[in-house]
PDB file of C-alpha atoms in Angstrom:
ATOM      1  CA  MET A   1     101.568  76.493 100.913  1.00 66.00           C
ATOM      2  CA  THR A   2     104.845  78.044  99.086  1.00 90.00           C
ATOM      3  CA  VAL A   3     104.504  80.851  97.365  1.00 97.00           C
ATOM      4  CA  GLU A   4     105.826  80.185  94.128  1.00 98.00           C
ATOM      5  CA  ALA A   5     104.928  84.075  91.964  1.00 98.00           C
ATOM      6  CA  VAL A   6     104.490  87.982  93.526  1.00 98.00           C
ATOM      7  CA  VAL A   7     102.391  90.536  92.735  1.00 98.00           C
ATOM      8  CA  PHE A   8     102.736  94.219  93.671  1.00 98.00           C
ATOM      9  CA  ASP A   9     100.952  97.195  94.180  1.00 97.00           C
ATOM     10  CA  LEU A  10     103.188 100.262  93.167  1.00 96.00           C
ATOM     11  CA  ASP A  11     101.462 103.510  95.404  1.00 92.00           C
ATOM     12  CA  GLY A  12     102.497 103.019  99.005  1.00 92.00           C
ATOM     13  CA  VAL A  13     104.800 100.687  98.333  1.00 96.00           C
ATOM     14  CA  ILE A  14     107.277 101.146  94.991  1.00 96.00           C
ATOM     15  CA  ILE A  15     106.724 104.811  95.729  1.00 95.00           C
ATOM     16  CA  ASP A  16     105.301 106.975  98.489  1.00 92.00           C
ATOM     17  CA  SER A  17     102.080 108.261  95.808  1.00 87.00           C
ATOM     18  CA  GLU A  18      99.246 108.719  98.531  1.00 82.00           C
ATOM     19  CA  GLU A  19     100.011 111.768  99.806  1.00 87.00           C
ATOM     20  CA  THR A  20      99.989 113.660  96.137  1.00 90.00           C
ATOM     21  CA  TRP A  21      96.836 111.680  94.840  1.00 89.00           C
ATOM     22  CA  GLU A  22      95.312 114.112  98.219  1.00 92.00           C
ATOM     23  CA  GLU A  23      97.055 116.920  97.664  1.00 93.00           C
ATOM     24  CA  VAL A  24      95.562 116.601  92.923  1.00 94.00           C
ATOM     25  CA  ARG A  25      92.342 115.259  94.088  1.00 95.00           C
ATOM     26  CA  ARG A  26      91.429 118.138  97.461  1.00 95.00           C
ATOM     27  CA  GLY A  27      92.958 120.305  95.548  1.00 95.00           C
ATOM     28  CA  TYR A  28      90.761 119.644  92.474  1.00 96.00           C
ATOM     29  CA  VAL A  29      87.355 118.857  94.456  1.00 96.00           C
ATOM     30  CA  ALA A  30      88.156 122.615  96.229  1.00 96.00           C
ATOM     31  CA  ALA A  31      88.613 124.185  92.740  1.00 96.00           C
ATOM     32  CA  HIS A  32      85.486 123.440  91.573  1.00 96.00           C
ATOM     33  CA  GLY A  33      83.606 124.782  95.053  1.00 95.00           C
ATOM     34  CA  ARG A  34      83.418 121.231  97.193  1.00 95.00           C
ATOM     35  CA  GLN A  35      85.600 119.545  99.964  1.00 94.00           C
ATOM     36  CA  PHE A  36      86.280 115.751 100.621  1.00 95.00           C
ATOM     37  CA  LEU A  37      83.467 113.773 102.244  1.00 93.00           C
ATOM     38  CA  PRO A  38      84.414 112.309 105.560  1.00 90.00           C
ATOM     39  CA  ASP A  39      85.169 109.406 104.191  1.00 91.00           C
ATOM     40  CA  THR A  40      86.053 110.070 100.980  1.00 92.00           C
ATOM     41  CA  GLN A  41      90.256 109.389 101.242  1.00 89.00           C
ATOM     42  CA  THR A  42      89.941 106.158 102.727  1.00 84.00           C
ATOM     43  CA  ARG A  43      87.459 105.315 100.415  1.00 88.00           C
ATOM     44  CA  MET A  44      89.544 105.615  96.971  1.00 87.00           C
ATOM     45  CA  MET A  45      92.109 103.965  98.585  1.00 81.00           C
ATOM     46  CA  GLY A  46      91.724 101.239  95.768  1.00 77.00           C
ATOM     47  CA  MET A  47      89.373 102.086  94.016  1.00 84.00           C
ATOM     48  CA  SER A  48      89.593 102.136  90.036  1.00 85.00           C
ATOM     49  CA  THR A  49      90.106 105.444  87.693  1.00 90.00           C
ATOM     50  CA  GLY A  50      86.326 104.982  86.525  1.00 90.00           C
ATOM     51  CA  GLU A  51      85.354 104.012  90.594  1.00 91.00           C
ATOM     52  CA  TRP A  52      86.924 107.429  91.644  1.00 94.00           C
ATOM     53  CA  SER A  53      86.229 109.306  88.935  1.00 95.00           C
ATOM     54  CA  ARG A  54      82.474 108.672  90.052  1.00 94.00           C
ATOM     55  CA  HIS A  55      82.767 109.668  93.494  1.00 95.00           C
ATOM     56  CA  LEU A  56      84.194 112.471  92.821  1.00 96.00           C
ATOM     57  CA  ALA A  57      81.488 113.925  90.088  1.00 95.00           C
ATOM     58  CA  VAL A  58      78.520 112.586  92.477  1.00 95.00           C
ATOM     59  CA  ASP A  59      78.647 112.099  95.944  1.00 94.00           C
ATOM     60  CA  VAL A  60      81.421 114.933  95.911  1.00 95.00           C
ATOM     61  CA  GLY A  61      78.737 117.027  93.636  1.00 94.00           C
ATOM     62  CA  VAL A  62      81.991 118.006  91.508  1.00 95.00           C
ATOM     63  CA  GLY A  63      79.332 118.438  88.787  1.00 91.00           C
ATOM     64  CA  LEU A  64      80.877 117.135  85.623  1.00 95.00           C
ATOM     65  CA  PRO A  65      80.457 114.458  84.329  1.00 96.00           C
ATOM     66  CA  ALA A  66      83.273 111.076  85.374  1.00 95.00           C
ATOM     67  CA  GLU A  67      85.497 111.019  82.786  1.00 96.00           C
ATOM     68  CA  GLN A  68      85.980 114.412  82.551  1.00 97.00           C
ATOM     69  CA  VAL A  69      87.107 114.460  86.033  1.00 96.00           C
ATOM     70  CA  ALA A  70      89.398 111.274  85.329  1.00 94.00           C
ATOM     71  CA  ASP A  71      90.525 112.674  82.544  1.00 95.00           C
ATOM     72  CA  GLU A  72      91.659 116.098  84.247  1.00 96.00           C
ATOM     73  CA  VAL A  73      93.121 114.791  87.841  1.00 95.00           C
ATOM     74  CA  LEU A  74      95.226 112.297  85.820  1.00 93.00           C
ATOM     75  CA  ALA A  75      96.905 115.322  84.056  1.00 92.00           C
ATOM     76  CA  ALA A  76      97.544 116.962  87.497  1.00 93.00           C
ATOM     77  CA  MET A  77      99.034 113.889  88.451  1.00 91.00           C
ATOM     78  CA  ALA A  78     101.249 113.452  85.788  1.00 88.00           C
ATOM     79  CA  ALA A  79     102.384 116.640  85.243  1.00 89.00           C
ATOM     80  CA  ARG A  80     103.511 116.552  88.986  1.00 90.00           C
ATOM     81  CA  TYR A  81     105.186 112.911  88.177  1.00 89.00           C
ATOM     82  CA  ARG A  82     106.917 114.780  85.246  1.00 86.00           C
ATOM     83  CA  GLU A  83     108.258 117.187  88.816  1.00 89.00           C
ATOM     84  CA  HIS A  84     109.403 114.243  90.881  1.00 90.00           C
ATOM     85  CA  LEU A  85     109.237 111.201  91.125  1.00 91.00           C
ATOM     86  CA  PRO A  86     107.743 109.778  94.755  1.00 93.00           C
ATOM     87  CA  LEU A  87     109.749 106.604  94.323  1.00 95.00           C
ATOM     88  CA  ILE A  88     109.725 105.069  97.398  1.00 95.00           C
ATOM     89  CA  PRO A  89     113.524 103.921  99.111  1.00 96.00           C
ATOM     90  CA  GLY A  90     114.358 100.419  98.087  1.00 97.00           C
ATOM     91  CA  ALA A  91     111.588  99.485  96.425  1.00 97.00           C
ATOM     92  CA  VAL A  92     113.110  99.304  92.710  1.00 97.00           C
ATOM     93  CA  ASP A  93     116.949  97.150  94.241  1.00 97.00           C
ATOM     94  CA  ALA A  94     114.048  95.277  95.721  1.00 98.00           C
ATOM     95  CA  VAL A  95     111.441  94.709  93.163  1.00 98.00           C
ATOM     96  CA  ARG A  96     114.384  93.570  91.200  1.00 98.00           C
ATOM     97  CA  ARG A  97     115.603  91.182  94.232  1.00 97.00           C
ATOM     98  CA  ILE A  98     112.859  89.680  93.943  1.00 98.00           C
ATOM     99  CA  ALA A  99     111.659  89.337  90.671  1.00 98.00           C
ATOM    100  CA  ALA A 100     114.968  87.953  90.344  1.00 98.00           C
ATOM    101  CA  VAL A 101     113.764  84.916  92.025  1.00 97.00           C
ATOM    102  CA  TYR A 102     110.249  85.073  91.615  1.00 98.00           C
ATOM    103  CA  PRO A 103     107.848  86.110  88.705  1.00 98.00           C
ATOM    104  CA  VAL A 104     106.035  88.596  89.403  1.00 98.00           C
ATOM    105  CA  ALA A 105     102.760  90.664  88.066  1.00 98.00           C
ATOM    106  CA  LEU A 106     101.589  94.428  89.825  1.00 98.00           C
ATOM    107  CA  ALA A 107      97.871  94.970  90.130  1.00 98.00           C
ATOM    108  CA  SER A 108      98.194  98.495  90.061  1.00 96.00           C
ATOM    109  CA  SER A 109      94.870 100.848  90.994  1.00 92.00           C
ATOM    110  CA  SER A 110      96.288 103.772  88.823  1.00 91.00           C
ATOM    111  CA  ALA A 111      95.548 104.255  86.117  1.00 91.00           C
ATOM    112  CA  ARG A 112      97.883 102.517  83.352  1.00 93.00           C
ATOM    113  CA  ILE A 113      99.432 105.964  81.921  1.00 89.00           C
ATOM    114  CA  LEU A 114     100.203 106.755  85.302  1.00 92.00           C
ATOM    115  CA  ILE A 115     101.787 103.560  85.121  1.00 95.00           C
ATOM    116  CA  ASP A 116     103.394 102.998  82.466  1.00 92.00           C
ATOM    117  CA  SER A 117     105.384 106.213  83.520  1.00 88.00           C
ATOM    118  CA  VAL A 118     105.753 105.835  86.726  1.00 93.00           C
ATOM    119  CA  LEU A 119     107.792 102.188  85.693  1.00 94.00           C
ATOM    120  CA  GLU A 120     109.549 103.837  82.325  1.00 91.00           C
ATOM    121  CA  ALA A 121     111.256 105.932  84.890  1.00 88.00           C
ATOM    122  CA  SER A 122     112.126 103.407  87.514  1.00 93.00           C
ATOM    123  CA  GLY A 123     113.723 101.460  85.541  1.00 94.00           C
ATOM    124  CA  LEU A 124     111.415  98.429  86.221  1.00 96.00           C
ATOM    125  CA  ASP A 125     109.319  98.203  82.788  1.00 93.00           C
ATOM    126  CA  ALA A 126     110.971  95.019  81.913  1.00 94.00           C
ATOM    127  CA  VAL A 127     110.906  93.002  85.420  1.00 98.00           C
ATOM    128  CA  PHE A 128     106.906  92.370  85.768  1.00 98.00           C
ATOM    129  CA  GLN A 129     105.876  89.687  83.476  1.00 98.00           C
ATOM    130  CA  VAL A 130     102.320  90.806  83.984  1.00 98.00           C
ATOM    131  CA  VAL A 131     100.886  94.500  84.564  1.00 98.00           C
ATOM    132  CA  LEU A 132      97.782  95.800  84.685  1.00 97.00           C
ATOM    133  CA  SER A 133      95.222  98.137  86.344  1.00 96.00           C
ATOM    134  CA  THR A 134      92.483  97.363  88.219  1.00 94.00           C
ATOM    135  CA  GLU A 135      91.170  99.658  84.847  1.00 91.00           C
ATOM    136  CA  GLU A 136      90.969  96.640  83.251  1.00 94.00           C
ATOM    137  CA  VAL A 137      88.464  94.106  85.321  1.00 95.00           C
ATOM    138  CA  ALA A 138      85.141  94.811  86.285  1.00 94.00           C
ATOM    139  CA  ARG A 139      85.161  96.278  90.200  1.00 94.00           C
ATOM    140  CA  GLY A 140      88.396  97.865  91.802  1.00 92.00           C
ATOM    141  CA  LYS A 141      89.932  97.083  95.274  1.00 93.00           C
ATOM    142  CA  PRO A 142      89.090  96.056  97.850  1.00 95.00           C
ATOM    143  CA  ALA A 143      87.141  93.487  94.867  1.00 96.00           C
ATOM    144  CA  PRO A 144      89.505  90.540  94.364  1.00 98.00           C
ATOM    145  CA  ASP A 145      89.569  90.955  90.487  1.00 98.00           C
ATOM    146  CA  VAL A 146      92.923  92.181  89.354  1.00 98.00           C
ATOM    147  CA  TYR A 147      95.108  89.950  91.911  1.00 98.00           C
ATOM    148  CA  LEU A 148      92.714  87.428  90.504  1.00 98.00           C
ATOM    149  CA  LEU A 149      93.595  88.554  87.052  1.00 98.00           C
ATOM    150  CA  ALA A 150      97.355  88.898  87.463  1.00 98.00           C
ATOM    151  CA  ALA A 151      97.806  85.282  88.865  1.00 98.00           C
ATOM    152  CA  SER A 152      96.022  83.799  85.690  1.00 98.00           C
ATOM    153  CA  LYS A 153      98.453  85.632  82.986  1.00 98.00           C
ATOM    154  CA  LEU A 154     101.396  84.646  85.692  1.00 98.00           C
ATOM    155  CA  GLY A 155     100.305  81.486  85.352  1.00 98.00           C
ATOM    156  CA  PHE A 156     100.050  80.027  89.368  1.00 98.00           C
ATOM    157  CA  ALA A 157      96.980  79.305  91.522  1.00 98.00           C
ATOM    158  CA  PRO A 158      96.174  82.976  93.670  1.00 98.00           C
ATOM    159  CA  SER A 159      97.058  80.146  96.833  1.00 98.00           C
ATOM    160  CA  LEU A 160     101.042  80.531  95.499  1.00 98.00           C
ATOM    161  CA  CYS A 161     100.886  83.809  95.249  1.00 98.00           C
ATOM    162  CA  ALA A 162     101.827  86.408  97.494  1.00 98.00           C
ATOM    163  CA  GLY A 163      99.917  90.022  97.277  1.00 98.00           C
ATOM    164  CA  ILE A 164     102.758  93.009  98.330  1.00 98.00           C
ATOM    165  CA  GLU A 165      99.908  96.256  99.604  1.00 97.00           C
ATOM    166  CA  ASP A 166      99.612  99.241 101.711  1.00 95.00           C
ATOM    167  CA  SER A 167      96.396 100.090 102.058  1.00 92.00           C
ATOM    168  CA  SER A 168      92.955  98.710 104.029  1.00 94.00           C
ATOM    169  CA  ASN A 169      91.181  98.056 100.979  1.00 93.00           C
ATOM    170  CA  GLY A 170      94.691  96.237  99.271  1.00 95.00           C
ATOM    171  CA  LEU A 171      94.869  94.491 101.626  1.00 97.00           C
ATOM    172  CA  ARG A 172      91.560  93.217 101.893  1.00 97.00           C
ATOM    173  CA  ALA A 173      91.901  92.560  97.829  1.00 97.00           C
ATOM    174  CA  VAL A 174      95.254  90.192  98.312  1.00 98.00           C
ATOM    175  CA  ALA A 175      93.414  88.738 100.945  1.00 98.00           C
ATOM    176  CA  ALA A 176      89.970  88.052  98.712  1.00 98.00           C
ATOM    177  CA  ALA A 177      92.174  86.135  96.466  1.00 98.00           C
ATOM    178  CA  GLY A 178      93.060  83.771  98.407  1.00 98.00           C
ATOM    179  CA  MET A 179      97.122  84.832  98.228  1.00 98.00           C
ATOM    180  CA  THR A 180      99.683  85.330 100.789  1.00 98.00           C
ATOM    181  CA  VAL A 181      98.935  88.507 102.053  1.00 98.00           C
ATOM    182  CA  VAL A 182     101.799  90.548 102.560  1.00 98.00           C
ATOM    183  CA  CYS A 183     102.422  94.042 103.656  1.00 98.00           C
ATOM    184  CA  VAL A 184     103.848  97.159 103.753  1.00 97.00           C
ATOM    185  CA  PRO A 185     102.092  99.706 105.870  1.00 94.00           C
ATOM    186  CA  HIS A 186     102.157 103.200 105.012  1.00 87.00           C
ATOM    187  CA  GLY A 187     103.252 106.056 107.417  1.00 83.00           C
ATOM    188  CA  VAL A 188     100.771 108.784 106.612  1.00 84.00           C
ATOM    189  CA  TYR A 189      98.274 105.601 105.770  1.00 85.00           C
ATOM    190  CA  PRO A 190      98.022 102.959 107.341  1.00 91.00           C
ATOM    191  CA  PRO A 191      95.785  99.803 107.367  1.00 94.00           C
ATOM    192  CA  ALA A 192      92.347  99.190 109.416  1.00 94.00           C
ATOM    193  CA  ASP A 193      92.882  96.754 111.659  1.00 96.00           C
ATOM    194  CA  ASP A 194      90.582  94.566 110.255  1.00 96.00           C
ATOM    195  CA  ALA A 195      92.556  94.655 107.290  1.00 97.00           C
ATOM    196  CA  LEU A 196      96.023  94.610 108.747  1.00 97.00           C
ATOM    197  CA  ALA A 197      94.699  90.851 110.386  1.00 98.00           C
ATOM    198  CA  HIS A 198      94.820  89.446 107.394  1.00 98.00           C
ATOM    199  CA  ALA A 199      98.856  89.724 106.497  1.00 98.00           C
ATOM    200  CA  SER A 200     100.779  86.791 106.571  1.00 97.00           C
ATOM    201  CA  LEU A 201     104.586  89.102 107.460  1.00 98.00           C
ATOM    202  CA  VAL A 202     104.210  92.859 107.960  1.00 98.00           C
ATOM    203  CA  VAL A 203     107.519  94.484 107.169  1.00 97.00           C
ATOM    204  CA  PRO A 204     108.390  97.913 107.270  1.00 95.00           C
ATOM    205  CA  SER A 205     109.102  98.360 104.016  1.00 94.00           C
ATOM    206  CA  LEU A 206     109.729  97.040 100.013  1.00 96.00           C
ATOM    207  CA  ALA A 207     113.071  97.460 101.166  1.00 96.00           C
ATOM    208  CA  GLU A 208     113.507  95.007 104.069  1.00 96.00           C
ATOM    209  CA  LEU A 209     111.299  92.716 102.264  1.00 97.00           C
ATOM    210  CA  SER A 210     114.064  89.241 101.533  1.00 95.00           C
ATOM    211  CA  VAL A 211     113.980  86.704  99.752  1.00 96.00           C
ATOM    212  CA  ASN A 212     113.910  83.796 102.056  1.00 95.00           C
ATOM    213  CA  ALA A 213     111.089  85.925 104.629  1.00 95.00           C
ATOM    214  CA  LEU A 214     109.147  85.088 101.072  1.00 96.00           C
ATOM    215  CA  ALA A 215     110.471  81.670 101.104  1.00 94.00           C
ATOM    216  CA  GLU A 216     109.269  80.775 104.932  1.00 94.00           C
ATOM    217  CA  LEU A 217     105.409  81.684 103.776  1.00 94.00           C
TER     218      LEU A 217
END
């Protein structure tokens, strides 16, 4: 079925922030005398703010209210972004190129405060017709909630949308929403084979995703 709208993830697709997230959250946990569980990093990729903060507070055992964990980690992330916004080379131009042809939305697991700062700093704040955080839906990725809401707000059936993701949980979320899955795999955190199997198209980076390739899906 022809793609008529495109929904982008943010972290790992437009900004190379996954390593920064890991550094900040690992440092926060260590400062409270705890350490990541073996699957903490992979579990948190795609989680909403409420979900990952509860994971750190309860499962990892930071021992503080989840709301406080979220506030303090987000403040540390915002500080890192003020020092350096890790935009992926060519990603902003790619979004603009695709947005010139397709209606576009952003469906991110980041907190709204971080999303807004990234979009403003990158000049993409006026490009997306719809901008959503998983804070605004019941469940984070791999649940499809944020992608289903994005499609609804764009005014298209999910089957007419392509979702662009890098992480395992993100790819699973796009597939569960019934969208065409486009993968731009992260070099440090590659998706699991079962998640990658959902992809109709795999490109090394967003900069290499052409309008023609989307038209052929």
